[in-house]
Coordinates of C-alpha atoms and ligand atoms in Angstrom, one line a residue:
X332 CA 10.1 46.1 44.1
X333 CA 13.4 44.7 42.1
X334 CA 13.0 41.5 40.0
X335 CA 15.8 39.1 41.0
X336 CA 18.0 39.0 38.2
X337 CA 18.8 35.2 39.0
X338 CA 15.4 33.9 38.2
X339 CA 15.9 35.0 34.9
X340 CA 18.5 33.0 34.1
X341 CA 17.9 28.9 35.2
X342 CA 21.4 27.6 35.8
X343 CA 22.7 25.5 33.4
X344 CA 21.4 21.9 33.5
X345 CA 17.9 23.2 34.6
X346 CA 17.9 21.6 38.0
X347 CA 17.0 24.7 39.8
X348 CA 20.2 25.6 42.2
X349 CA 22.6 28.1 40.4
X350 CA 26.3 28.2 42.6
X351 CA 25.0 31.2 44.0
X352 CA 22.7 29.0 45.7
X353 CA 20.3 30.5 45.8
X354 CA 17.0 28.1 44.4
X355 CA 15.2 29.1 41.2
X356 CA 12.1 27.7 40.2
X357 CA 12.4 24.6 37.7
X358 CA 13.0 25.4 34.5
X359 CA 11.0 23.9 31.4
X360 CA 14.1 23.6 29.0
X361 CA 16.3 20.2 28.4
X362 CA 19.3 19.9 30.3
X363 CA 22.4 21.6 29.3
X364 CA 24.1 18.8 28.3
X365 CA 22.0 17.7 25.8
X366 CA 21.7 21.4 24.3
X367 CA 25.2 21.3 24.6
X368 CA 25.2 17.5 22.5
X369 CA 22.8 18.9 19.7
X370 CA 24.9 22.0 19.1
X371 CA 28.0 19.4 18.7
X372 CA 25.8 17.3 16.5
X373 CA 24.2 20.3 14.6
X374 CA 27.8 21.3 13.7
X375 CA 28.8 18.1 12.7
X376 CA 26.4 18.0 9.8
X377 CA 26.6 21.5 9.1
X378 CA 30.2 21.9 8.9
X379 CA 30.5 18.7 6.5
X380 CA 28.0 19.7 4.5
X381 CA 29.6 23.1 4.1
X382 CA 33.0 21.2 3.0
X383 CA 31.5 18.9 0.8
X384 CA 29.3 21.6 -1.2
X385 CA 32.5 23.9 -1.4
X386 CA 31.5 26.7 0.9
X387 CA 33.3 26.0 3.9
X388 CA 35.2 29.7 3.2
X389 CA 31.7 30.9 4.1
X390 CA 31.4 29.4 6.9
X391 CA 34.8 30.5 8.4
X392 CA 33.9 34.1 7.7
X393 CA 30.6 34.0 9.0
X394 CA 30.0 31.7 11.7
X395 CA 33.6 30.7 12.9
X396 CA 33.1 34.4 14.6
X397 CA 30.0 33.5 16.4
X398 CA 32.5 30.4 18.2
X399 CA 35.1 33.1 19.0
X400 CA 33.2 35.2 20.8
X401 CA 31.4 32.6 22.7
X402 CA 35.4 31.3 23.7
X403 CA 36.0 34.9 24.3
X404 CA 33.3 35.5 26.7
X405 CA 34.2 32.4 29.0
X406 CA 37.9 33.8 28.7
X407 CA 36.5 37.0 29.9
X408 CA 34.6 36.4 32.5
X409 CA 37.5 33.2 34.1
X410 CA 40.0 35.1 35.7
X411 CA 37.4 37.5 37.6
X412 CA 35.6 34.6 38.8
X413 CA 38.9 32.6 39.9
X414 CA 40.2 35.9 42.2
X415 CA 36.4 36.5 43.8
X416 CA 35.6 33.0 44.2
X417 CA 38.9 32.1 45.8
X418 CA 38.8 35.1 48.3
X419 CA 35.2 34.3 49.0
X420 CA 35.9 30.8 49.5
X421 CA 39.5 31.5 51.7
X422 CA 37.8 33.8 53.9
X423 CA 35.3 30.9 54.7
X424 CA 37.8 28.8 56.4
X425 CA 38.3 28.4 59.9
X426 CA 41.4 27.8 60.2
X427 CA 44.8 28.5 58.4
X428 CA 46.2 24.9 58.8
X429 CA 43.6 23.5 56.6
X430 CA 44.6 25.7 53.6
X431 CA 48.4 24.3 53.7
X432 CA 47.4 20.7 53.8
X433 CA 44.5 21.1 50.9
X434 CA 47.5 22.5 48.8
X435 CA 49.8 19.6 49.9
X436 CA 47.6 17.0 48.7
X437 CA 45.8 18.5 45.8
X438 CA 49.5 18.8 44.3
X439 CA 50.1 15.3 45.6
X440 CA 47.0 13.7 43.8
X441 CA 48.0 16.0 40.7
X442 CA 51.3 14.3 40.5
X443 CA 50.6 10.6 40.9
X444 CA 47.4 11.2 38.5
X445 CA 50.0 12.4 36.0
X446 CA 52.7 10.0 36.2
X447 CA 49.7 7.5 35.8
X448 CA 48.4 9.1 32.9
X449 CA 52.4 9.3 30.9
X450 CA 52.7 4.8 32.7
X451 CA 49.4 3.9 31.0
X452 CA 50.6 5.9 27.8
X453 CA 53.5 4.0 27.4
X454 CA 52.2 0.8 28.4
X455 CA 49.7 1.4 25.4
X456 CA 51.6 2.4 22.4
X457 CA 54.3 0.0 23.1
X458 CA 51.7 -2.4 23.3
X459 CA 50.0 -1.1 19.8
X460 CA 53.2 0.0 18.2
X461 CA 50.8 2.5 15.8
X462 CA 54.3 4.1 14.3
X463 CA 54.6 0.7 12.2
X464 CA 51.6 1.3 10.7
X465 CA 53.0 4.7 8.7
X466 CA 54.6 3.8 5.6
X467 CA 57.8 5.1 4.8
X468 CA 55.8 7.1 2.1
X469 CA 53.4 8.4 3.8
X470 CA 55.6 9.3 6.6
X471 CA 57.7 11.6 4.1
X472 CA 54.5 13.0 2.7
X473 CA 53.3 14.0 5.8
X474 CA 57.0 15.5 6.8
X475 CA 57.3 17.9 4.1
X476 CA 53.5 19.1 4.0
X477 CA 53.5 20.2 7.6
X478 CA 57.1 21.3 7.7
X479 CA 56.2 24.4 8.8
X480 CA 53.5 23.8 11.2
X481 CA 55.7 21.9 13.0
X482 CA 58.5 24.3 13.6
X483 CA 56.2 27.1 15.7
X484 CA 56.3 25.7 18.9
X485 CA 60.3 25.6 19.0
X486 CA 60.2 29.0 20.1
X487 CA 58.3 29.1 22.6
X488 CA 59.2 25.8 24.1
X489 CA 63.2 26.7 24.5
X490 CA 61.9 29.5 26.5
X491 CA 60.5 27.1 29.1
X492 CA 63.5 25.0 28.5
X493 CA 65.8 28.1 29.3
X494 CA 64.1 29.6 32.6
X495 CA 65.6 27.1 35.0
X496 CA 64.3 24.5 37.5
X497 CA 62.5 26.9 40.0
X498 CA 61.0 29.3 37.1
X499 CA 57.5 28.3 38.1
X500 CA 57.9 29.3 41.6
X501 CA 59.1 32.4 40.6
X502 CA 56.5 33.0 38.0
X503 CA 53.6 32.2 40.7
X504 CA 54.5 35.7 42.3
X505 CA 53.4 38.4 40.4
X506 CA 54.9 41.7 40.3
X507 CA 51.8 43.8 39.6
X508 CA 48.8 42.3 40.4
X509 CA 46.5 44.5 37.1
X510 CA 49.4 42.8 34.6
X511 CA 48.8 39.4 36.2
X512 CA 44.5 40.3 35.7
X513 CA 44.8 41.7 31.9
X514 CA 46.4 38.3 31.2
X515 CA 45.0 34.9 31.1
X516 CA 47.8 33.2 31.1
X517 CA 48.5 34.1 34.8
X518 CA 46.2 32.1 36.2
X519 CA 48.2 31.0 38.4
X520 CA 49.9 34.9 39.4
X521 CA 45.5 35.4 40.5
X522 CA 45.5 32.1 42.6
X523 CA 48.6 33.3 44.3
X524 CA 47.0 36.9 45.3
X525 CA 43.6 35.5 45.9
X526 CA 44.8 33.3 48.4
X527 CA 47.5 35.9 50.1
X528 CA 44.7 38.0 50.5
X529 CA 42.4 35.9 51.6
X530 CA 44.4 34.7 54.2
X531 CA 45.0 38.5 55.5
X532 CA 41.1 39.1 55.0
X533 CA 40.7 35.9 57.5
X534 CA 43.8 36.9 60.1
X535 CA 42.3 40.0 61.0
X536 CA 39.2 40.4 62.9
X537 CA 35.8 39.7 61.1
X538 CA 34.2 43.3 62.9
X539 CA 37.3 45.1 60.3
X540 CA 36.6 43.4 57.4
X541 CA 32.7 43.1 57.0
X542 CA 32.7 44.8 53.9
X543 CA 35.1 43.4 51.9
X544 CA 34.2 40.0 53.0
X545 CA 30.3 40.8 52.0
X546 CA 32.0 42.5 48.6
X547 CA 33.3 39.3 47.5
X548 CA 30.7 37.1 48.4
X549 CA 27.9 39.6 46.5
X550 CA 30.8 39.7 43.5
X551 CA 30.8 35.7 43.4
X552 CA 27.8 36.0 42.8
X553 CA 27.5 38.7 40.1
X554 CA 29.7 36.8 38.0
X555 CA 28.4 33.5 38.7
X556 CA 25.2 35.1 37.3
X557 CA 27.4 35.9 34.0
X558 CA 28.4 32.9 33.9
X559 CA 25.0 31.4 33.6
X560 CA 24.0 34.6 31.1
X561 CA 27.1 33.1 28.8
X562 CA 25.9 29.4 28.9
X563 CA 22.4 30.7 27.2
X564 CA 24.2 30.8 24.3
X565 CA 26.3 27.4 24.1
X566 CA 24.6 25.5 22.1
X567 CA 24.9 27.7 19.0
X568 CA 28.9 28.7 20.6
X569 CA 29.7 24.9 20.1
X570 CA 27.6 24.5 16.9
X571 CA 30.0 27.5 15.6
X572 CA 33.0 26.1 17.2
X573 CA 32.4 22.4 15.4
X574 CA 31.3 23.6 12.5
X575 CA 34.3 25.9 11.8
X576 CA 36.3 23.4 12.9
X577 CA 35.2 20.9 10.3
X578 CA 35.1 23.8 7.3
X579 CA 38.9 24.8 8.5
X580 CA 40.1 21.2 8.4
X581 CA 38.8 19.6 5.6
X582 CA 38.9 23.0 3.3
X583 CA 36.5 22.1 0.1
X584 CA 38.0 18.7 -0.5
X585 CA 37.1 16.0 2.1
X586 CA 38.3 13.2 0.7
X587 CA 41.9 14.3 1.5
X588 CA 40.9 15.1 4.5
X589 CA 39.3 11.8 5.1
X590 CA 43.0 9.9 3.9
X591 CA 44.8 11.8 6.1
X592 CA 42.9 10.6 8.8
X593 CA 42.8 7.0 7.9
X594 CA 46.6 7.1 7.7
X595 CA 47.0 8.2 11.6
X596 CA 43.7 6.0 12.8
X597 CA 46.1 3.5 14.6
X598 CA 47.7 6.7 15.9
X599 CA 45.1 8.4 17.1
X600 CA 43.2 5.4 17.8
X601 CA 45.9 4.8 20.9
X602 CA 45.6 7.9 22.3
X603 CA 41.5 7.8 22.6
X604 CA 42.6 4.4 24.3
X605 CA 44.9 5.9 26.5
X606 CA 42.2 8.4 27.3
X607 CA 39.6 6.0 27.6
X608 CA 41.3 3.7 30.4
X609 CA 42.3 6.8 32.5
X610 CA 38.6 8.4 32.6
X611 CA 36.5 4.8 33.1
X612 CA 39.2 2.8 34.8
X613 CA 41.7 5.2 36.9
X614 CA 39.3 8.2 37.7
X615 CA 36.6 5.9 38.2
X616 CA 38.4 3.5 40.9
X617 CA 39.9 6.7 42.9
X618 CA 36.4 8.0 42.8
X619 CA 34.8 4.6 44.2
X620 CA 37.5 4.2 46.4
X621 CA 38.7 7.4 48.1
X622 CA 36.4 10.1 46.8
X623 CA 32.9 8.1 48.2
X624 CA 31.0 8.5 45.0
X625 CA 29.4 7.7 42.0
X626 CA 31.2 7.2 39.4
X627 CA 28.5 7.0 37.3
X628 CA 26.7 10.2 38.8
X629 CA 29.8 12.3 38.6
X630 CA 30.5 11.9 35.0
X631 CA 26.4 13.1 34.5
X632 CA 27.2 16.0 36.5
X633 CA 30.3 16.7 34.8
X634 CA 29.3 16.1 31.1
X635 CA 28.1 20.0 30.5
X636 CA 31.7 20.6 31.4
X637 CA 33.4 17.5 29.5
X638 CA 31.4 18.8 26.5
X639 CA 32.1 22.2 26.6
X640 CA 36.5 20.9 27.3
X641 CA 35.5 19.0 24.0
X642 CA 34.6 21.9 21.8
X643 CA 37.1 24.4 22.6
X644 CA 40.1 22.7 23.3
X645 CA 40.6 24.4 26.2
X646 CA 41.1 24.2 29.9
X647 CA 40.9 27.6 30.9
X648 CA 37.4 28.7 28.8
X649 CA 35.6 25.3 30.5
X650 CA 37.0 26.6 34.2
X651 CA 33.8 28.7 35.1
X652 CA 31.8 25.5 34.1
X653 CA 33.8 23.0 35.5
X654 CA 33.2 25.7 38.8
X655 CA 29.5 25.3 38.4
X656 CA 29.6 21.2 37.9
X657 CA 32.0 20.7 41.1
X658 CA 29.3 22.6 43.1
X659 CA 26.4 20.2 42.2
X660 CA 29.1 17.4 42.9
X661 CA 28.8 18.7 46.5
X662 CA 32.6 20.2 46.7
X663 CA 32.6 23.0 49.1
X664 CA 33.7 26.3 47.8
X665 CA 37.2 26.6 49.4
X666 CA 37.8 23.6 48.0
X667 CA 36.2 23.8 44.3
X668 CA 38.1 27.3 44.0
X669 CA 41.2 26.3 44.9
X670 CA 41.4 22.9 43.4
X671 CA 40.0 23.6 39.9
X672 CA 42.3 26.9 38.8
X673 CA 45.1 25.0 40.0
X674 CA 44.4 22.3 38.0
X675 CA 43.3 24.2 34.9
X676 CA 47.2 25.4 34.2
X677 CA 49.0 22.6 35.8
X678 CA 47.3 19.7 36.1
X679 CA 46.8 17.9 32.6
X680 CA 46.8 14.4 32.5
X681 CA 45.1 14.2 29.2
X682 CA 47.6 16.3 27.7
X683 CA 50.9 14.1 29.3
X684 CA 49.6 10.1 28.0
X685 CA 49.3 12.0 24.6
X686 CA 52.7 13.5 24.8
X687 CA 54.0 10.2 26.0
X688 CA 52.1 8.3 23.1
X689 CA 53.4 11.2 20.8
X690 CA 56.9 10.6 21.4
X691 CA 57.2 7.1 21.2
X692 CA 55.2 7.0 17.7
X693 CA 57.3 9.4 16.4
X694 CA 60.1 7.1 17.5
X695 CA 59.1 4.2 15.5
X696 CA 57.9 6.1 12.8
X697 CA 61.3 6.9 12.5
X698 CA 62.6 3.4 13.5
X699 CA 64.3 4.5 16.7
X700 CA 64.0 1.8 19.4
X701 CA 63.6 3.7 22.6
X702 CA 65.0 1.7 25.9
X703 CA 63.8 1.6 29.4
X704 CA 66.0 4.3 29.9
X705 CA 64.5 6.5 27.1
X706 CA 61.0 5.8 28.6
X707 CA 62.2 6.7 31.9
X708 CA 63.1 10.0 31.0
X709 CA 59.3 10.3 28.9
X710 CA 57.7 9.8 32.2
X711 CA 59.8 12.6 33.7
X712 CA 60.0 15.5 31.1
X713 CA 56.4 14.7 29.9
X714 CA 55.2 15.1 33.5
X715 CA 56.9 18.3 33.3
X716 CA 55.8 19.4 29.8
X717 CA 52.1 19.0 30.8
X718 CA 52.5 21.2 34.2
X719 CA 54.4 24.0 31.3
X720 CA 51.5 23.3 29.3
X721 CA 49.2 26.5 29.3
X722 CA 45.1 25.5 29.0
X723 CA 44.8 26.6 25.3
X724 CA 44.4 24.8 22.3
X725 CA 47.4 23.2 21.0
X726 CA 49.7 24.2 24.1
X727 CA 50.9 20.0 24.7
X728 CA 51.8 20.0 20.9
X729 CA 54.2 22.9 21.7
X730 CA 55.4 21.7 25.1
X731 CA 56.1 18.3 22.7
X732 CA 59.0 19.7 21.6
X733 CA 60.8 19.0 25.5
X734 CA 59.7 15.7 25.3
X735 CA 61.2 14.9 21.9
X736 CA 64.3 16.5 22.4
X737 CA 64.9 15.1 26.0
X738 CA 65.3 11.5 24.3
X739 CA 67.1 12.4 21.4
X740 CA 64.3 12.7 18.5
X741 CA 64.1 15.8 16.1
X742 CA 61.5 18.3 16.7
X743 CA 60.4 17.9 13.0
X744 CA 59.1 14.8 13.9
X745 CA 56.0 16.4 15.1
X746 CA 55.3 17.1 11.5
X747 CA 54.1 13.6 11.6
X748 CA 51.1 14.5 14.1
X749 CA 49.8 17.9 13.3
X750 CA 46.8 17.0 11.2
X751 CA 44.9 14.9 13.7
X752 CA 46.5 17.1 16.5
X753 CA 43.2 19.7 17.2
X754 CA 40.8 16.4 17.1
X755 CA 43.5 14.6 19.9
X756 CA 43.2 18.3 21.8
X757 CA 39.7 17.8 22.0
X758 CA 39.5 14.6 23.6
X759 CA 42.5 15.0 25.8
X760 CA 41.2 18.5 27.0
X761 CA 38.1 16.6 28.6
X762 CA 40.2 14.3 30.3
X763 CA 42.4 17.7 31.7
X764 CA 39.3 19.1 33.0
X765 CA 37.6 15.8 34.5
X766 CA 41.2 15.1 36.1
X767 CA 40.8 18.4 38.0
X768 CA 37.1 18.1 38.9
X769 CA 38.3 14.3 40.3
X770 CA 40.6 15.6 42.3
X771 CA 37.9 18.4 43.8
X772 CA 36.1 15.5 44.6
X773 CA 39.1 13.5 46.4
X774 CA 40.2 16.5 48.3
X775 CA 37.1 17.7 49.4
X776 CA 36.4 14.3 50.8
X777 CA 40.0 13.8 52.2
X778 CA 39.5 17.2 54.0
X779 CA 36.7 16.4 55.8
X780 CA 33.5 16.1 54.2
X781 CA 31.9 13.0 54.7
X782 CA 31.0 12.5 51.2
X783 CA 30.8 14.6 48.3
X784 CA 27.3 15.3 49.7
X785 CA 24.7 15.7 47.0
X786 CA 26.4 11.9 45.1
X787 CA 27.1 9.8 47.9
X788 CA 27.4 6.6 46.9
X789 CA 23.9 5.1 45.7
Ligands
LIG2124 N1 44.1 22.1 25.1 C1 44.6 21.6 26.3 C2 43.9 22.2 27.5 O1 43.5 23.4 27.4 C3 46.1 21.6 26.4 C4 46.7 20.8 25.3 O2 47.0 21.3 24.3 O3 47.0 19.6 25.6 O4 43.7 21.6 28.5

């Protein structure tokens, strides 16, 4: 007889039901989220400690590596999952008509939930005005020590800039499916095969496609299994992560690292705001109102996930988790797969409010007034920018440059912002991945199901 490899590996928050649904007997180890917390806390202390006794080089060399490979492994095992799940989920629908609508209003909802994010972004730093707290000394300091930092992104952004206005519909087709697989920044190249497939899987008849259909479904669950293999080893992934983090920033001097903070607190202060309103106050009401749930509940379920966006920076290395924490939300799989690597490379409200709150500091650092006109044009390009904005850290301080340049400021302007920029990523990456698993919920509820089943409203 063959042990059942599942059992050996309780799904992450311990409740006993992995995605693969099948149920595994109750696990006697605190919930994920809390492992998850400690690591964060654990690394904290650790990597201050390592800057403040002068040995954070020692650190980088030899635990930074153990965060890397943690990031690596969620990389790895992302776009497999995306092209297996999406097929099995595809080839589960009755009927064609459903997948055009779910794709007409998960792009709806990831629109207006982005032009929200870049109104209350400018609503809040015109409000705070947190440029006129950088004085003119400070703001040249920071100019000529980050100089160079600043000018990477130019690059890549005028590339973006230069493909013209249909360049993402072109891109979405891939011309060889193994290129679009060996690279995970075409995401969205998968999504497009998985679901063309899917839909020829589902058009012929079910006694011709058996196999493949049973192939996909037994691969979902093979790497839904690694996923849960990956995620024993989190909490000392986002200990690394944090620590290294800390030992990379503040070097062996904290103090200056400490300054430089406290010189863009009102800064980054308005962005956390920003952040703050859109998670408890927008996601929250279009969760209560149209999605049938819990607000409350859902940000519980999705806090592994939020945690994990937190520590690395990224979108695309939190997707098999946020995959995992849409199922207990009750989102059915067609739904969940199609929804959530979508959102993970275009959807990024998180990333737009900052770009929005970016811009305009940068403007009154500088002393330009920016008219209605100017913040017309923010909503518009950063909208844009955070849809070109790839899931990785760093990629909205890049896709900055559009915004900047699309109301007249100078791209060195972002010199002002780089040194609280990876702390800002790792807030606004939560909201990113929270944004997509809200609109799971929505969609899932606006296409049928009564509720998001396992959190109706309590
Ligand atoms: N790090 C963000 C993400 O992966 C993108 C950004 O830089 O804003 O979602």
């Amino acid at each position: 007889m063959t042990k059942d490899p599942v059992n050996q590996y309780p799904s992450q928050d311990g409740d006993g039901l992995s995605q693969s649904g099948q149920t595994q007997p109750k696990a006697k180890r605190w919930p994920m989220h809390l492992r998850i917390l400690i690591g964060i806390g654990l690394g904290l202390a650790f990597g201050l400690s390592s800057s403040a006794g002068g040995w954070s080089s020692w650190v980088l060399d030899w635990v930074k590596p153990v965060g890397t490979v943690f990031v690596n492994l969620l990389k790895l095992v992302a776009i497999p999952l995306v092209l297996v799940s999406l097929v099995d989920g595809v080839t589960g629908l009755k009927d064609l008509r459903k997948l055009s609508s779910m794709g007409g209003r998960t792009l709806l909802i990831f629109l207006m939930t982005t032009v929200c994010a870049v109104s209350i972004g400018l609503v809040i730093v015109n409000l705070l005005r947190p440029g006129d707290y950088l004085s003119e000394t400070k703001r040249d300091e920071l100019r000529a020590r980050f100089a160079s930092a600043s000018a990477g992104g130019l690059d890549k952004a005028e590339v973006f800039k230069e493909e013209g206005p249909l360049a993402a519909v072109i891109n979405m087709v891939p011309e060889n499916i193994f290129h679009a697989l060996s690279h995970n920044s075409s995401m969205l190249q998968v999504v497009f095969f998985a679901l063309f497939m899917g839909v020829a899987i589902m058009t012929l008849p079910a006694s011709q496609t058996n196999l493949v259909r049973d192939l996909f479904g037994q691969l979902n669950r093979v790497i839904l299994l690694m996923v849960d293999m990956i995620m024993v080893i989190a909490p000392a992934g986002v200990f690394a992560l944090i620590s290294s983090l800390i030992a990379d920033f503040a070097g062996d001097n904290p103090w200056e690292a400490v300054e430089l903070l406290g010189a863009l607190s009102v800064y980054a202060l308005t962005v956390v705001a920003g952040l703050i309103v859109m998670m408890l106050l927008v996601y929250a009401t279009l969760l209560r109102l149209f999605g049938n749930c819990n607000p409350l509940e859902f940000f519980g379920i999705m806090s592994p996930a939020q945690l994990l966006a937190f520590s690395t920076s990224s979108s695309n290395a939190t997707l098999p988790v946020n995959l995992e924490c849409a199922e207990k939300l009750g989102v059915r799989e067609e739904v969940r797969t199609f929804v959530l690597p979508l959102g993970a490379t275009v959807n990024m409200d998180g990333t737009s409010l900052y770009q929005a709150v970016a811009t305009v500091f940068i403007a009154q650092a500088f002393g330009h007034d920016l008219g209605w006109a100017d913040q017309l044009t923010i909503v518009l390009t950063a909208t844009l920018a955070s849809i070109g904005s790839a899931g990785v850290p760093g990629a909205g301080m890049v896709m900055l440059v559009i915004v900047l340049q699309s109301v007249g400021l100078e791209t060195a302007g972002i010199a002002l912002i780089v040194a609280v920029d990876r702390i800002l990523d790792m807030m606004r990456t939560v909201v990113n991945v929270t944004g997509d698993a809200m609109t799971a919920v929505l969609v899932n509820r606006w296409m049928g199901a009564k509720s998001t089943d396992k959190i109706s409203e309590a």
